[in-house]
Structures are given as C-alpha cells and as structure tokens.
Amino acid sequence: MDDLTEIKSILDTLKPGTVISGGADLIKSRVLDSFTIVRLVAALEDEFDVEITPVDITEENFRSADAIKAMIDRLRDE
Amino acid sequence: MAFDSLLYLFAFLLPVYAVWLILPPARKWYALLAGSIVFYLISSPFGAVAVAVSAASVYACARALSGLDGAVSQAKGAMPREDAKKLKLSVKTQKKYIVFVCVLIQVGLLLLLKYFNFFASGVNAAADALGLITKLPELKLAVPLGISFYTLQAISYVVDVYRKAVTAERNFAKLLLYLIFFPTVVEGPICRYNESGAKLCAESRFDFYSFRDGVLLMCWGLFKKVVIANRCNMLVNTVFGDRGAYSGLIVLTAILAYTLQLYADFSGCIDIVRGTARLFGVGLPENFDAPFFSRSTAEFWRRWHITLGTWFRDYVFYPLSLSKPFASLRKKTAGKGYYADLLPTATAMFAVWTLTGLWHGASLKYLVYGLYYFAVMLLGLLVEKPAGKLVKDRDAALWRFVGVVRTFVIVNIGMLIFRADTLTAAWQMFASLFTPYAAADISEALVSLRLDSWDLIIVAVGACVMAVYSTLKVSGRKLPENGTLPGGIARAALIFVLIIAVTLLGAYGDNYDAASFIYAGF
C-alpha cells in the first residue's frame, strides 16, 4: 500500500463513512476537528515513524490527504 | 477609557489618527506606539510597570532563542553530521529552558497580580481547617489593564519564536506595540505575532476604503453596545443583584437578557476594536462567527471568543496531547475500545477547561464555569457513538434545529453561572426557573426597573437586526465588513443610519447606568 492510500485508510478508520478524496478540504469540511487531529497524529507517528510536533499542526498540513503526505515526506527528510 | 466614550472617540482616537495621517508612511507606526503607551499609562499607570517587565523579558528571551537558532545554522555547515546533531539537541534543551523561564515570568506576574488573593484565601481556609495560625496576607495590588489578554499574546509570541513559526523582532519598540496596541489591549482579540505584529509596523498609507470600512465597523459595534447591551444592563443588574425577589419568568428573562447583553457587549467591543485597527490599515482576526447558530457546544466555542479558543488549542491542548506522558497514556489505552480511547483527550480537555475557566477570573464560580463546559463536552463525546447509531441523518433539518436549541439552552445555563455573584446565587436562580410563572410579574418588574415597552421594542428590534446579520453571514452572503457591499452610497447610508440609531436610541441618560465593557474586567 502506498503512503497516500495508507493515509486515506487511517482517515477512514478515524472517521468511518467519510468520503475522502485526495483534494478534499478536511479542515473546512470539519472532517478533522482538534480531537480527531490528535488521534490522527498518533496514528501517523506510529505508521510512518516520524515525530509530529504542535508546530506541524497547521491548516496547510492537514487540509487534505495529499497535504498530510507532503508533511510526512518533509518530516522524513529532516 | 471606554471605547464607547466620547473621551476615547474624540479626545484620544481622533488626535492619534491625525498624527498618524501626518507622519510619513514608514513612520506611521510611531503614532500607534505613542498612542498605545499614552492609552496604557492613562488607563493603568501602575500596571505599566508589570507590562514593562513582561515586555522586556519577552524581548530578551525571544532574542536569545533567535541567537541560538542562528548559531546552529551557522555551525551546521562546518561540522560533521553527528556533531551537528549533538549541537542541535543541546541547543534544543537550552531553548526549552529559555522558553520555560519566559513563560514562568509571564504566568508568575499574572498569578501574583490577578490570582494571589484567590489562592491565598484558599490556603488560609485550609489553614483554618487544620488549626494553623500562620496565614497568607491579602495583597492590595493593582491588576494591570488587560493582563489576561496581554499575557496570552506574550506567551504565544515567545512560543512561536521557539517553534520558529515567527522571527524574533529586533526592535523592542515594535514588539511593545504588538503587545500593547491600544485597541486590542483591553479585550482582545488575542492576536498572534504573525497576524498583527508586522502589519502594525509596516509602511502604510491612508486608504479611503479601509477608512470607510473601519468607520462602518465601529458604528456597528457602537450600535450593539450602546443600543442593545447597555439597555439590557439595568434589567440584568437588578435581577441578578436581588435574586430572591423575582419569580421564574423574570429570572428566565434576565438570563436571556444577559446572554444577549454579553454577546452585544463583547462582539460590539471587538467590532469597535477591529474597526479602529482598520482605520490604520491593520486587519485583525475575527472573534465571533454567528455563535448562536451552533449545533453543538464544541461548535459554539469555535464560533464564540474564537481567538481564546484557538489560543488554548494551539498552546495547551495540542502540546499536552502530543507530549510524551500523553503519548504513553494513548499507547496504554489504544485498542481497548472507544471509551478507553477517550481518556487522553478527556484529560487534556480537563486541563484546557480548568484554565479557560480560571482565565476569566479569580473566583470559584469561573472555575465551575470552565468545568461545566468540560462536563458538557465530555458527555457529548461519550454519547457521540451511541447517538450516531440512533440518528442516521444528522444533517436533517429537524436534527439541526434540535442541535441549535439544545446548544442555546446549555449556553444560557453557562451564562447564568458566569453572571451570578456566587455559585449559591446561580443555583438559587436556576431553581427559581422551576417556580410558577406569572405574566403580570414582568410588567411590574419593568416598571420597578424604570424600563418601559419602548425599551423592550428597541432591544427586540436590535436583537432581530443582529440575528438577520448573523443569518446572512451563516448563509455565506458577502457582508459590508468584508468590503463587498455594492456601491459607496449604500455604505454611507448604513453608516448614517447606525450613527442616528446610536444617537437617538442609545441607552444613556438619567434612566440608564453607564455600563463598562464586560470583558474589560478580565
């Protein structure tokens, strides 16, 4: 499973039944509230072995599955 | 100096604006800084000392953080990867100490000046119970103007520098302006440095559209404050001041009137603040987004006092939730079911709502106010799963309506705790809601309060105007304050109507008490 599919799968586990396409705005559509973001961060850290800090929690980084993937890629490079 | 006073509007704001207009674009911020210092010294001369200490410590710590980051960047290229990694770790620890000391100074000043007597009375009560003689003294300290708002801005700035979200300001005067900008220092909105810091000091020119929109926003804020909030004030003060004297219907009216008053007062103040800043070409963040259309309490707090909610989310909730102890707790509860999974979130929420309650004031009732919302939101999370199974279509019109009504009721109970003098008073008033209602009581009470049907009509019409505005906002219409109302004539007419309304319908004169802005007390 590639990274993007894995991220979508995590999102679907946290918010079952929510249709998530690569470009959907997860913040504006309220798929992700602060409680879900914390659970999502924990799942992403476990899955991709990266450290996500409060400074990484921005609207830009969590706007879509693509944006989350871009953040993960950046954190892996650091 | 209240924002709705002639003193502020004509004897303070007008001269500051005149100086701002005269100064060259690159130096216009001097007028804002001078105005802010004068405003603070007039409003809170003793508090200025605390603010100076706080600003100096924030400046020094931010510069130290920036210096460490700079040193790492320079050294990194010239040393082996392993050594660079070690240096980075060592600097990270030093940065943590610096930010810790800085936050400690800010919180220490806040605790000493605003909360010392509250905690001392608690300690003394405990000492009494244990039969101890030694007691903490009661300090008579002047609480600096807007210290609760100011402290949060100061902490957000230094933490953002630590997180490298913003660059540390080199010019102390510019940092001071961000911290004590006169419109925001009293009641917020609580601005982040990247939202207002640079804008305040940027090269600026007079812009007619900013001026016009600023005046319009100020007039709208004055309308809410002077016509609606001040008119509710007498009814609210009288009923809450003599809680035993009134029956259920009047208590219910007073609670609803207080909710209306607080919204009109606080959002009106924020409109004046944002309008004032816009005169100078500075855009400030929104603090309200039609909160009474919320379908849940969590949504209400995303729409009410937005900058406070986002501050606690970004500087308390996320750092706590993502900290090592919480990560370890999450690992322990993972896979043990939905309710076990909620434990880390609930613990972080408890901290957030305890602090949110106490932030409002040094009193037990504010602590209970915060914990009330914690309990409501926790209950919401606990029933979310079973409710999801029961209600298939949560977006159905009926369910949306039920959500809005339920949230409105919850919020009004919160307002009762918030406004009542003590928790006992809040409980007595809540209990009196279930006493028999008599419509005749309200007319008798209005007479005793020197309010007549004319006052009620004005409040009702004013509330309807606000409701229409909120409805348009929720429906996604473009509103005047966003600079999109077609035609200058329509705007000019709106400003004219608002000025006339404030002048003719404003609640001042012999029959009304001049009411201070409520959040200015925090």
Coordinates of C-alpha atoms in Angstrom, one line a residue:
Chain A
M1 CA 0.0 0.0 0.0
D2 CA 1.5 3.4 -0.9
D3 CA 1.7 6.3 1.6
L4 CA -1.3 8.2 0.2
T5 CA -3.6 5.1 0.3
E6 CA -2.3 4.4 3.9
I7 CA -3.2 8.0 5.0
K8 CA -6.7 7.7 3.5
S9 CA -7.1 4.4 5.2
I10 CA -6.2 5.9 8.6
L11 CA -8.6 8.8 8.0
D12 CA -11.3 6.4 7.1
T13 CA -10.7 4.4 10.3
L14 CA -10.9 7.6 12.4
K15 CA -14.0 9.0 10.6
P16 CA -15.7 5.9 9.2
G17 CA -18.0 6.5 6.3
T18 CA -16.5 9.9 5.4
V19 CA -15.7 10.0 1.7
I20 CA -12.1 11.3 1.5
S21 CA -10.7 12.2 -1.9
G22 CA -7.1 13.4 -2.3
G23 CA -8.0 17.0 -2.6
A24 CA -11.0 17.4 -0.2
D25 CA -10.5 20.1 2.4
L26 CA -10.6 18.2 5.7
I27 CA -10.4 21.2 7.9
K28 CA -13.1 23.4 6.3
S29 CA -15.5 20.4 5.9
R30 CA -14.9 19.6 9.6
V31 CA -13.8 16.0 9.0
L32 CA -10.9 16.9 11.2
D33 CA -11.5 18.7 14.5
S34 CA -8.9 19.1 17.2
F35 CA -9.8 15.8 18.8
T36 CA -9.5 13.8 15.6
I37 CA -6.3 15.6 14.7
V38 CA -4.7 14.3 17.9
R39 CA -5.7 10.7 17.2
L40 CA -4.6 11.1 13.5
V41 CA -1.2 12.4 14.6
A42 CA -0.7 9.4 16.9
A43 CA -1.7 7.0 14.1
L44 CA 0.6 8.8 11.6
E45 CA 3.6 8.8 14.0
D46 CA 3.1 5.0 14.5
E47 CA 2.7 4.2 10.9
F48 CA 5.4 6.4 9.3
D49 CA 7.8 6.6 12.3
V50 CA 8.0 10.4 12.3
E51 CA 7.7 12.9 15.1
I52 CA 4.8 15.4 14.6
T53 CA 5.0 18.4 16.9
P54 CA 2.4 21.1 17.7
V55 CA 4.2 23.4 15.2
D56 CA 3.4 21.0 12.4
I57 CA -0.3 21.1 13.2
T58 CA -1.4 23.8 10.7
E59 CA -4.3 24.1 8.4
E60 CA -2.0 23.8 5.4
N61 CA -0.5 20.5 6.6
F62 CA -3.9 18.8 7.4
R63 CA -6.0 20.3 4.6
S64 CA -6.1 17.1 2.6
A65 CA -4.6 13.6 2.4
D66 CA -2.1 15.0 -0.2
A67 CA -1.1 17.7 2.2
I68 CA -0.6 15.2 5.0
K69 CA 1.6 13.1 2.7
A70 CA 3.7 16.2 1.8
M71 CA 4.2 16.9 5.6
I72 CA 5.2 13.2 6.2
D73 CA 7.7 13.4 3.3
R74 CA 9.1 16.6 4.7
L75 CA 9.4 15.2 8.2
R76 CA 11.2 12.1 6.9
D77 CA 13.8 14.3 5.2
E78 CA 14.6 16.3 8.4
Chain B
M1 CA -11.1 54.9 28.9
A2 CA -14.1 53.0 27.4
F3 CA -14.2 52.5 23.7
D4 CA -17.8 53.8 23.5
S5 CA -17.0 57.1 25.3
L6 CA -16.7 60.5 23.7
L7 CA -13.4 60.8 25.5
Y8 CA -12.0 57.8 23.6
L9 CA -13.5 58.6 20.3
F10 CA -12.8 62.3 20.1
A11 CA -10.2 63.2 22.7
F12 CA -8.0 60.2 22.1
L13 CA -8.6 58.4 18.8
L14 CA -9.1 61.5 16.7
P15 CA -5.7 63.1 17.7
V16 CA -3.9 59.8 17.3
Y17 CA -5.4 59.4 13.9
A18 CA -4.5 63.0 12.9
V19 CA -0.9 62.3 13.9
W20 CA -0.9 59.0 12.0
L21 CA -2.1 60.9 8.9
I22 CA 0.6 63.5 9.1
L23 CA 3.5 61.1 9.6
P24 CA 5.4 59.7 6.6
P25 CA 4.3 56.1 5.6
A26 CA 7.4 54.4 7.1
R27 CA 6.9 56.2 10.4
K28 CA 3.2 56.0 10.9
W29 CA 3.6 53.2 13.4
Y30 CA 5.2 55.8 15.8
A31 CA 1.7 57.3 16.2
L32 CA 0.3 53.9 17.1
L33 CA 3.1 53.2 19.6
A34 CA 2.8 56.6 21.2
G35 CA -1.0 56.3 21.4
S36 CA -0.7 52.8 22.9
I37 CA 1.7 54.0 25.6
V38 CA -0.4 57.0 26.5
F39 CA -3.6 54.9 26.5
Y40 CA -2.0 52.4 28.8
L41 CA -0.5 55.0 31.2
I42 CA -3.9 56.8 31.4
S43 CA -5.8 53.6 31.9
S44 CA -3.5 51.6 34.2
P45 CA -0.5 53.6 35.4
F46 CA 0.6 51.1 38.0
G47 CA 0.1 48.2 35.6
A48 CA 2.5 49.8 33.2
V49 CA 5.4 48.6 35.4
A50 CA 4.4 45.0 35.2
V51 CA 3.9 45.3 31.4
A52 CA 7.4 46.8 31.1
V53 CA 8.9 44.0 33.0
S54 CA 7.0 41.4 31.0
A55 CA 7.8 43.0 27.6
A56 CA 11.5 43.3 28.4
S57 CA 11.6 39.6 29.4
V58 CA 9.7 38.5 26.3
Y59 CA 12.1 40.6 24.1
A60 CA 15.2 39.3 25.8
C61 CA 14.1 35.6 25.7
A62 CA 13.0 35.8 22.1
R63 CA 16.3 37.3 21.1
A64 CA 18.2 34.6 23.0
L65 CA 16.1 31.9 21.2
S66 CA 16.8 33.5 17.8
G67 CA 20.5 33.8 18.7
L68 CA 20.7 30.1 19.4
D69 CA 18.9 29.2 16.2
G70 CA 21.3 31.4 14.3
A71 CA 24.4 29.8 15.9
V72 CA 23.2 26.3 15.0
S73 CA 22.5 27.3 11.4
Q74 CA 26.0 28.8 11.1
A75 CA 27.8 25.9 12.8
K76 CA 25.9 23.1 11.0
G77 CA 27.5 23.5 7.6
A78 CA 31.0 23.5 9.1
M79 CA 30.9 20.3 11.2
P80 CA 30.3 16.6 10.7
R81 CA 26.6 15.4 10.6
E82 CA 26.9 13.6 14.0
D83 CA 28.4 16.7 15.8
A84 CA 25.7 18.9 14.2
K85 CA 23.0 16.5 15.5
K86 CA 24.5 16.7 19.0
L87 CA 24.7 20.5 18.8
K88 CA 21.1 20.7 17.7
L89 CA 20.0 18.5 20.7
S90 CA 21.9 20.6 23.1
V91 CA 20.5 23.9 21.7
K92 CA 17.0 22.4 21.8
T93 CA 17.4 21.8 25.6
Q94 CA 18.7 25.3 26.1
K95 CA 15.8 26.7 24.1
K96 CA 13.4 24.8 26.2
Y97 CA 14.9 26.3 29.4
I98 CA 14.6 29.8 28.0
V99 CA 11.0 29.5 26.9
F100 CA 10.2 27.9 30.2
V101 CA 11.7 30.8 32.2
C102 CA 9.9 33.3 29.9
V103 CA 6.5 31.6 30.3
L104 CA 7.2 31.3 34.0
I105 CA 7.7 35.1 34.3
Q106 CA 4.5 35.9 32.3
V107 CA 2.4 33.4 34.3
G108 CA 4.1 34.4 37.6
L109 CA 3.2 38.1 37.0
L110 CA -0.4 37.1 36.1
L111 CA -0.7 34.8 39.2
L112 CA 0.8 37.4 41.5
L113 CA -1.2 40.4 40.3
K114 CA -4.6 38.7 39.5
Y115 CA -4.8 35.4 41.4
F116 CA -2.7 35.8 44.5
N117 CA -5.6 36.7 46.8
F118 CA -7.8 34.0 45.4
F119 CA -5.2 31.3 46.1
A120 CA -4.3 32.9 49.4
S121 CA -7.9 32.7 50.6
G122 CA -8.0 29.0 49.7
V123 CA -4.7 28.4 51.5
N124 CA -6.0 30.3 54.6
A125 CA -9.3 28.4 54.6
A126 CA -7.3 25.2 54.6
A127 CA -5.0 26.6 57.4
D128 CA -8.1 27.4 59.4
A129 CA -9.5 23.9 59.0
L130 CA -6.1 22.5 60.2
G131 CA -5.9 24.9 63.1
L132 CA -2.8 26.6 61.9
I133 CA -2.2 30.2 62.9
T134 CA 0.1 31.3 60.1
K135 CA -1.8 32.9 57.2
L136 CA -1.0 34.4 53.9
P137 CA -1.7 38.2 53.7
E138 CA -4.2 39.8 51.4
L139 CA -2.3 41.9 48.9
K140 CA -3.7 45.2 47.6
L141 CA -2.3 45.1 44.1
A142 CA -3.5 47.0 41.0
V143 CA -4.4 44.5 38.3
P144 CA -2.8 45.8 35.1
L145 CA -5.3 46.6 32.3
G146 CA -5.9 43.6 30.0
I147 CA -3.3 41.5 31.7
S148 CA -5.2 38.2 30.8
F149 CA -5.2 39.2 27.1
Y150 CA -1.7 40.6 27.2
T151 CA -0.2 37.6 28.9
L152 CA -1.6 35.2 26.3
Q153 CA -0.2 37.3 23.5
A154 CA 3.2 37.5 25.1
I155 CA 3.3 33.7 25.6
S156 CA 2.2 33.0 22.1
Y157 CA 4.9 35.2 20.7
V158 CA 7.8 33.6 22.6
V159 CA 6.5 30.1 21.9
D160 CA 6.1 30.9 18.2
V161 CA 9.7 32.2 18.2
Y162 CA 10.8 28.9 19.9
R163 CA 8.8 26.9 17.3
K164 CA 10.4 29.1 14.5
A165 CA 6.9 30.0 13.4
V166 CA 7.9 33.7 13.6
T167 CA 11.2 35.5 13.6
A168 CA 12.2 37.3 16.8
E169 CA 11.7 41.1 16.5
R170 CA 14.9 43.1 16.7
N171 CA 13.3 46.4 17.6
F172 CA 11.9 46.5 21.1
A173 CA 9.5 49.3 20.3
K174 CA 7.9 47.3 17.5
L175 CA 7.4 44.3 19.9
L176 CA 6.0 46.6 22.5
L177 CA 3.5 47.9 20.0
Y178 CA 2.3 44.4 19.2
L179 CA 1.9 43.7 22.9
I180 CA 0.1 46.8 23.9
F181 CA -1.6 48.0 20.7
F182 CA -4.3 50.2 22.3
P183 CA -7.5 48.8 20.6
T184 CA -6.6 45.2 21.5
V185 CA -5.0 45.5 24.9
V186 CA -8.4 45.8 26.7
E187 CA -10.5 42.9 25.4
G188 CA -8.5 41.4 22.5
P189 CA -8.9 39.8 20.0
I190 CA -5.8 37.8 21.1
C191 CA -3.6 38.3 18.1
R192 CA -0.6 36.2 17.1
Y193 CA 2.5 38.0 16.1
N194 CA 2.2 36.7 12.5
E195 CA -1.3 38.1 12.3
S196 CA -0.7 41.7 13.5
G197 CA 2.9 42.2 14.5
A198 CA 4.3 43.0 11.1
K199 CA 1.2 44.8 9.9
L200 CA 1.3 47.3 12.7
C201 CA 4.8 48.5 11.8
A202 CA 4.6 48.1 8.1
E203 CA 4.8 51.1 5.7
S204 CA 1.3 52.3 5.5
R205 CA -0.8 55.0 3.6
F206 CA -4.2 56.4 4.1
D207 CA -6.7 54.3 2.2
F208 CA -10.2 55.6 1.8
Y209 CA -11.8 52.1 1.6
S210 CA -10.1 51.0 4.8
F211 CA -11.2 54.2 6.5
R212 CA -14.8 53.8 5.3
D213 CA -15.0 50.1 6.3
G214 CA -13.4 50.9 9.7
V215 CA -15.9 53.6 10.4
L216 CA -18.8 51.3 9.4
L217 CA -17.5 48.5 11.7
M218 CA -17.1 50.9 14.6
C219 CA -20.6 52.2 14.1
W220 CA -22.0 48.7 14.1
G221 CA -20.1 47.9 17.3
L222 CA -21.3 51.1 18.9
F223 CA -24.9 50.2 17.9
K224 CA -24.6 46.7 19.6
K225 CA -23.0 48.1 22.7
V226 CA -25.0 51.3 23.3
V227 CA -28.4 50.4 21.9
I228 CA -28.6 46.8 22.9
A229 CA -26.1 45.8 25.6
N230 CA -26.5 48.9 27.7
R231 CA -30.3 48.7 27.6
C232 CA -30.2 45.1 28.9
N233 CA -27.8 46.1 31.6
M234 CA -30.3 47.5 34.1
L235 CA -32.7 44.6 33.9
V236 CA -29.8 42.1 34.3
N237 CA -28.1 44.0 37.2
T238 CA -31.3 44.4 39.1
V239 CA -32.5 40.8 38.8
F240 CA -29.1 39.3 39.4
G241 CA -28.5 41.7 42.3
D242 CA -31.6 40.7 44.2
R243 CA -32.0 37.1 43.2
G244 CA -34.6 36.2 45.9
A245 CA -37.0 38.9 44.8
Y246 CA -38.1 37.6 41.4
S247 CA -40.1 34.7 40.1
G248 CA -39.2 32.2 37.4
L249 CA -40.3 34.2 34.4
I250 CA -38.3 37.3 35.3
V251 CA -35.2 35.2 36.1
L252 CA -35.6 33.5 32.8
T253 CA -35.9 36.9 31.1
A254 CA -32.8 38.2 32.9
I255 CA -30.7 35.1 31.9
L256 CA -31.7 35.6 28.2
A257 CA -31.2 39.3 28.5
Y258 CA -27.7 38.7 29.9
T259 CA -26.8 36.3 27.1
L260 CA -27.9 39.0 24.6
Q261 CA -26.1 41.7 26.6
L262 CA -22.8 39.8 26.8
Y263 CA -22.9 39.0 23.1
A264 CA -23.8 42.5 22.1
D265 CA -21.2 44.0 24.5
F266 CA -18.3 41.7 23.7
S267 CA -18.8 41.4 20.0
G268 CA -19.7 45.1 19.8
C269 CA -16.4 45.9 21.5
I270 CA -14.5 43.6 19.1
D271 CA -16.2 45.4 16.2
I272 CA -15.0 48.8 17.5
V273 CA -11.5 47.3 18.0
R274 CA -11.4 45.8 14.5
G275 CA -12.9 49.0 13.0
T276 CA -10.3 51.1 14.8
A277 CA -7.4 49.0 13.6
R278 CA -8.8 49.1 10.1
L279 CA -8.7 52.9 10.1
F280 CA -4.9 52.5 10.4
G281 CA -4.9 49.8 7.6
V282 CA -4.5 46.9 10.1
G283 CA -6.7 43.8 9.8
L284 CA -7.3 41.9 13.0
P285 CA -8.8 38.4 13.3
E286 CA -12.5 37.7 13.9
N287 CA -13.6 36.8 17.4
F288 CA -17.2 35.8 16.7
D289 CA -18.8 33.9 13.9
A290 CA -22.6 33.7 14.5
P291 CA -22.2 31.6 17.6
F292 CA -25.9 31.1 18.3
F293 CA -26.3 29.1 15.1
S294 CA -24.0 26.4 16.6
R295 CA -25.4 22.8 16.7
S296 CA -23.1 21.7 19.5
T297 CA -21.2 23.2 22.4
A298 CA -17.9 22.4 20.8
E299 CA -19.0 24.3 17.7
F300 CA -20.2 27.2 19.9
W301 CA -16.7 27.6 21.3
R302 CA -15.3 27.5 17.8
R303 CA -17.6 30.5 17.0
W304 CA -17.5 32.4 20.3
H305 CA -14.4 34.2 21.5
I306 CA -12.5 32.4 18.7
T307 CA -9.1 33.8 19.5
L308 CA -9.2 32.5 23.0
G309 CA -10.3 29.0 21.9
T310 CA -7.6 28.8 19.2
W311 CA -5.0 30.0 21.7
F312 CA -5.9 27.2 24.2
R313 CA -6.0 24.7 21.4
D314 CA -2.6 25.7 20.0
Y315 CA -0.7 26.4 23.2
V316 CA -2.3 24.0 25.7
F317 CA -4.4 21.3 24.1
Y318 CA -2.0 20.2 21.3
P319 CA 1.2 20.4 23.3
L320 CA -0.3 18.5 26.1
S321 CA -2.0 15.9 23.9
L322 CA 1.2 15.3 21.9
S323 CA 3.5 15.3 24.9
K324 CA 5.4 12.1 26.0
P325 CA 3.2 11.3 29.0
F326 CA 0.1 11.6 26.9
A327 CA 1.6 9.5 24.1
S328 CA 2.4 6.9 26.7
L329 CA -1.2 7.1 28.0
R330 CA -2.5 6.8 24.5
K331 CA -0.5 3.6 23.9
K332 CA -1.9 2.1 27.1
T333 CA -5.5 2.8 26.2
A334 CA -5.1 2.0 22.4
G335 CA -7.2 -0.9 21.2
K336 CA -9.2 -1.0 24.5
G337 CA -12.4 0.4 23.0
Y338 CA -13.9 3.8 22.2
Y339 CA -14.3 4.9 25.8
A340 CA -10.7 4.0 26.9
D341 CA -9.5 5.8 23.7
L342 CA -11.2 9.0 25.0
L343 CA -9.1 9.1 28.2
P344 CA -6.1 11.1 26.9
T345 CA -8.4 13.5 25.1
A346 CA -10.6 13.9 28.2
T347 CA -7.5 14.6 30.4
A348 CA -6.2 17.3 28.0
M349 CA -9.7 18.8 27.8
F350 CA -9.9 18.9 31.6
A351 CA -6.7 21.0 31.7
V352 CA -7.9 23.3 28.9
W353 CA -11.3 24.0 30.5
T354 CA -9.9 24.4 34.0
L355 CA -7.5 27.0 32.7
T356 CA -10.2 28.6 30.5
G357 CA -12.5 29.0 33.5
L358 CA -9.8 30.5 35.7
W359 CA -8.6 32.7 32.9
H360 CA -11.9 34.6 33.2
G361 CA -11.4 35.5 36.8
A362 CA -10.0 34.6 40.2
S363 CA -13.1 33.0 41.6
L364 CA -14.6 29.6 42.3
K365 CA -17.6 30.3 40.0
Y366 CA -15.3 30.8 37.0
L367 CA -13.6 27.5 37.8
V368 CA -17.0 25.9 37.9
Y369 CA -17.9 27.7 34.7
G370 CA -15.0 26.1 32.9
L371 CA -15.6 22.7 34.4
Y372 CA -19.3 22.9 33.4
Y373 CA -18.2 23.2 29.7
F374 CA -15.7 20.3 30.3
A375 CA -18.6 18.1 31.6
V376 CA -20.9 19.1 28.8
M377 CA -18.3 18.4 26.1
L378 CA -17.2 15.1 27.7
L379 CA -20.8 14.0 27.8
G380 CA -21.0 14.9 24.1
L381 CA -18.0 12.7 23.3
L382 CA -19.4 9.9 25.4
V383 CA -22.8 9.8 23.7
E384 CA -21.4 10.5 20.2
K385 CA -21.1 6.9 19.3
P386 CA -24.5 5.6 20.5
A387 CA -26.2 8.8 19.2
G388 CA -24.6 8.2 15.8
K389 CA -26.3 4.8 15.7
L390 CA -29.7 6.2 16.7
V391 CA -29.7 9.2 14.4
K392 CA -28.8 8.2 10.9
D393 CA -29.0 11.6 9.2
R394 CA -27.6 14.3 11.4
D395 CA -27.8 16.9 8.7
A396 CA -31.6 16.6 8.5
A397 CA -33.3 20.0 9.2
L398 CA -35.1 18.7 12.3
W399 CA -31.9 17.4 13.9
R400 CA -30.1 20.6 13.0
F401 CA -32.8 22.6 14.7
V402 CA -32.7 20.4 17.8
G403 CA -29.0 20.8 18.0
V404 CA -29.2 24.6 17.8
V405 CA -31.9 24.8 20.5
R406 CA -30.0 22.3 22.8
T407 CA -26.8 24.3 22.5
F408 CA -28.7 27.6 23.2
V409 CA -30.1 26.1 26.4
I410 CA -26.7 24.8 27.5
V411 CA -25.0 28.2 26.8
N412 CA -27.7 30.0 28.8
I413 CA -27.0 27.9 31.8
G414 CA -23.4 28.6 31.4
M415 CA -24.2 32.3 31.2
L416 CA -26.1 32.0 34.5
I417 CA -23.0 30.6 36.2
F418 CA -20.9 33.3 34.6
R419 CA -23.0 36.2 35.6
A420 CA -24.3 35.2 39.1
D421 CA -22.5 36.7 42.0
T422 CA -21.8 33.4 43.6
L423 CA -22.4 29.7 42.9
T424 CA -25.1 29.7 45.5
A425 CA -26.8 32.6 43.7
A426 CA -26.5 30.7 40.4
W427 CA -28.1 27.6 41.9
Q428 CA -30.9 29.6 43.6
M429 CA -31.7 31.4 40.3
F430 CA -31.6 28.1 38.4
A431 CA -34.0 26.5 40.9
S432 CA -36.3 29.5 40.7
L433 CA -36.7 28.8 36.9
F434 CA -39.0 26.0 38.0
T435 CA -41.3 28.1 40.1
P436 CA -44.8 29.2 38.8
Y437 CA -44.7 31.8 36.0
A438 CA -46.9 34.8 36.1
A439 CA -47.0 37.1 33.1
A440 CA -48.1 40.1 35.3
D441 CA -44.8 39.9 37.2
I442 CA -42.7 41.0 34.2
S443 CA -44.7 44.2 33.6
E444 CA -44.5 45.1 37.4
A445 CA -40.8 44.4 37.3
L446 CA -40.2 46.5 34.2
V447 CA -41.9 49.4 35.9
S448 CA -39.7 49.0 39.0
L449 CA -36.6 48.9 36.8
R450 CA -37.8 52.1 35.0
L451 CA -37.8 50.2 31.7
D452 CA -40.9 50.5 29.5
S453 CA -42.3 48.8 26.5
W454 CA -40.3 51.2 24.3
D455 CA -37.1 49.7 25.7
L456 CA -38.3 46.2 25.1
I457 CA -39.2 47.1 21.5
I458 CA -35.7 48.6 20.9
V459 CA -33.9 45.6 22.4
A460 CA -36.1 43.2 20.4
V461 CA -35.6 45.1 17.1
G462 CA -31.9 45.4 17.8
A463 CA -31.6 41.7 18.5
C464 CA -33.5 41.0 15.3
V465 CA -31.1 43.2 13.3
M466 CA -28.2 41.2 14.8
A467 CA -29.9 37.9 14.1
V468 CA -30.5 39.0 10.4
Y469 CA -26.9 39.9 10.1
S470 CA -25.8 36.5 11.6
T471 CA -28.2 34.7 9.3
L472 CA -26.8 36.4 6.3
K473 CA -23.3 35.6 7.5
V474 CA -24.1 31.9 8.1
S475 CA -25.8 31.7 4.6
G476 CA -22.4 32.8 3.1
R477 CA -23.6 36.2 1.9
K478 CA -20.9 38.8 1.5
L479 CA -21.3 41.4 4.2
P480 CA -20.3 45.1 4.4
E481 CA -17.5 44.4 6.8
N482 CA -15.8 42.2 4.2
G483 CA -15.7 45.2 1.9
T484 CA -18.1 43.8 -0.7
L485 CA -21.3 45.7 -0.3
P486 CA -22.0 47.2 -3.7
G487 CA -21.8 50.9 -4.0
G488 CA -20.4 53.6 -1.8
I489 CA -23.9 55.2 -1.3
A490 CA -25.3 52.1 0.4
R491 CA -22.3 52.1 2.8
A492 CA -22.6 55.8 3.5
A493 CA -26.4 55.3 4.1
L494 CA -25.7 52.4 6.5
I495 CA -23.1 54.5 8.5
F496 CA -25.6 57.3 8.6
V497 CA -28.4 55.1 9.9
L498 CA -26.2 53.5 12.5
I499 CA -25.0 56.9 13.8
I500 CA -28.6 58.1 14.0
A501 CA -29.6 54.9 15.8
V502 CA -26.7 55.2 18.3
T503 CA -27.5 58.8 18.9
L504 CA -31.3 58.5 19.3
L505 CA -31.7 55.0 20.6
G506 CA -28.6 54.7 22.7
A507 CA -29.2 53.8 26.3
Y508 CA -27.7 56.7 28.2
G509 CA -29.0 59.5 30.3
D510 CA -30.7 59.6 33.7
N511 CA -32.6 56.3 33.3
Y512 CA -29.5 54.2 32.5
D513 CA -26.3 53.3 34.2
A514 CA -23.2 53.7 32.1
A515 CA -22.0 50.1 31.8
S516 CA -18.4 49.2 31.3
F517 CA -17.4 46.6 28.7
I518 CA -17.8 43.3 30.5
Y519 CA -14.6 41.6 29.3
A520 CA -12.5 44.7 30.2
G521 CA -12.8 43.3 33.7
F522 CA -10.8 40.2 32.8

